[in-house]
C-alpha positions as semicolon CSV with decimal commas, in nm:
position;residue;x (nm);y (nm);z (nm)
1;M;2,150;3,703;-11,245
2;T;2,123;3,384;-11,326
3;V;2,377;3,249;-11,588
4;K;2,281;2,893;-11,728
5;P;2,580;2,687;-11,896
6;S;2,496;2,471;-12,153
7;G;2,726;2,209;-11,960
8;G;3,024;2,066;-11,766
9;S;3,181;2,301;-11,547
10;S;3,400;2,574;-11,575
11;G;3,775;2,599;-11,471
12;V;4,022;2,899;-11,470
13;N;4,022;3,105;-11,808
14;G;3,728;2,846;-11,953
15;M;4,039;2,572;-11,896
16;T;3,844;2,254;-11,837
17;D;3,882;1,979;-11,689
18;G;3,893;1,647;-11,893
19;G;3,760;1,853;-12,226
20;Q;3,424;1,921;-12,039
21;P;3,275;2,223;-12,161
22;G;3,305;2,500;-11,960
23;L;3,144;2,858;-11,963
24;G;3,508;2,974;-12,141
25;D;3,407;2,731;-12,423
26;I;3,022;2,777;-12,482
27;P;2,945;3,018;-12,755
28;T;2,796;3,345;-12,587
29;S;2,527;3,290;-12,824
30;Q;2,433;2,930;-12,597
31;I;2,457;3,123;-12,235
32;Q;2,115;3,213;-12,128
33;V;2,127;3,524;-11,903
34;F;1,796;3,587;-11,707
35;A;1,782;3,901;-11,565
36;D;1,541;3,910;-11,222
37;P;1,306;4,165;-11,272
38;P;1,342;4,528;-11,114
39;E;1,125;4,536;-10,822
40;D;0,802;4,794;-10,831
41;P;0,793;5,014;-10,538
42;D;0,404;5,100;-10,605
43;D;0,322;4,741;-10,631
44;P;0,067;4,681;-10,337
45;D;0,248;4,310;-10,289
46;N;0,583;4,463;-10,280
47;A;0,468;4,695;-10,023
48;A;0,283;4,421;-9,855
49;C;0,610;4,200;-9,831
50;K;0,822;4,506;-9,702
51;K;0,597;4,570;-9,450
52;A;0,541;4,236;-9,310
53;Q;0,945;4,234;-9,310
54;D;0,974;4,554;-9,129
55;K;0,743;4,377;-8,858
56;V;0,996;4,092;-8,868
57;K;1,290;4,290;-8,786
58;A;1,070;4,423;-8,512
59;A;0,927;4,095;-8,335
60;S;1,328;3,982;-8,371
61;K;1,467;4,295;-8,149
62;T;1,188;4,243;-7,871
63;A;1,231;3,852;-7,905
64;T;1,595;3,916;-7,838
65;R;1,539;4,195;-7,572
66;A;1,306;3,959;-7,406
67;R;1,532;3,654;-7,373
68;K;1,780;3,861;-7,238
69;N;1,590;4,013;-6,967
70;A;1,457;3,647;-6,866
71;A;1,819;3,569;-6,810
72;N;1,929;3,805;-6,620
73;A;1,621;3,762;-6,409
74;A;1,699;3,402;-6,386
75;A;2,058;3,503;-6,314
76;R;1,945;3,776;-6,046
77;L;1,671;3,468;-5,852
78;K;2,027;3,267;-5,862
79;K;2,187;3,522;-5,643
80;A;1,921;3,666;-5,432
81;K;1,921;3,639;-5,056
82;K;1,617;3,499;-4,842
83;S;1,467;3,786;-4,821
84;K;1,461;3,919;-5,229
85;K;1,390;3,517;-5,310
86;A;1,030;3,607;-5,383
87;A;1,001;3,936;-5,586
88;A;1,310;3,770;-5,764
89;R;1,120;3,516;-5,849
90;R;0,795;3,662;-5,952
91;Q;1,032;3,896;-6,177
92;S;1,175;3,580;-6,365
93;T;0,855;3,446;-6,392
94;R;0,710;3,738;-6,540
95;A;1,025;3,790;-6,757
96;G;0,995;3,424;-6,872
97;K;0,642;3,467;-6,983
98;N;0,768;3,786;-7,190
99;A;1,009;3,587;-7,326
100;K;0,765;3,327;-7,477
101;K;0,507;3,604;-7,592
102;A;0,801;3,759;-7,800
103;Q;0,891;3,470;-7,974
104;G;0,561;3,324;-8,043
105;A;0,526;3,709;-8,213
106;L;0,831;3,626;-8,394
107;R;0,727;3,312;-8,536
108;L;0,381;3,488;-8,642
109;A;0,554;3,803;-8,798
110;R;0,782;3,539;-8,985
111;S;0,488;3,329;-9,126
112;K;0,331;3,581;-9,229
113;A;0,615;3,753;-9,426
114;R;0,651;3,431;-9,599
115;A;0,294;3,451;-9,680
116;A;0,316;3,805;-9,806
117;C;0,629;3,761;-9,983
118;D;0,602;3,439;-10,191
């Protein structure tokens, strides 16, 4: 819902600063109210947008989890004793790559959602 006053800043109960017309001073006939059009669920554009937004949500969760995994793997690598160092390094490297891929997938999903929802 967008209200477009014809001028001035409105104060409390239409009291204005220095005689500027606020919303309280404008006759209701001059206030234009634009109602946002109701979304039609059957409209294919809206369905595509919703689907794209769902993909963004899923990609976001995946990316968050991947970043956490990478952080944990890096911490494990730091603490690892000599005999476990090589395995920890492999896991950390793999987790970092997964996080990078997940971040790329999230960027792609967001870009597609922007295109579908404009």
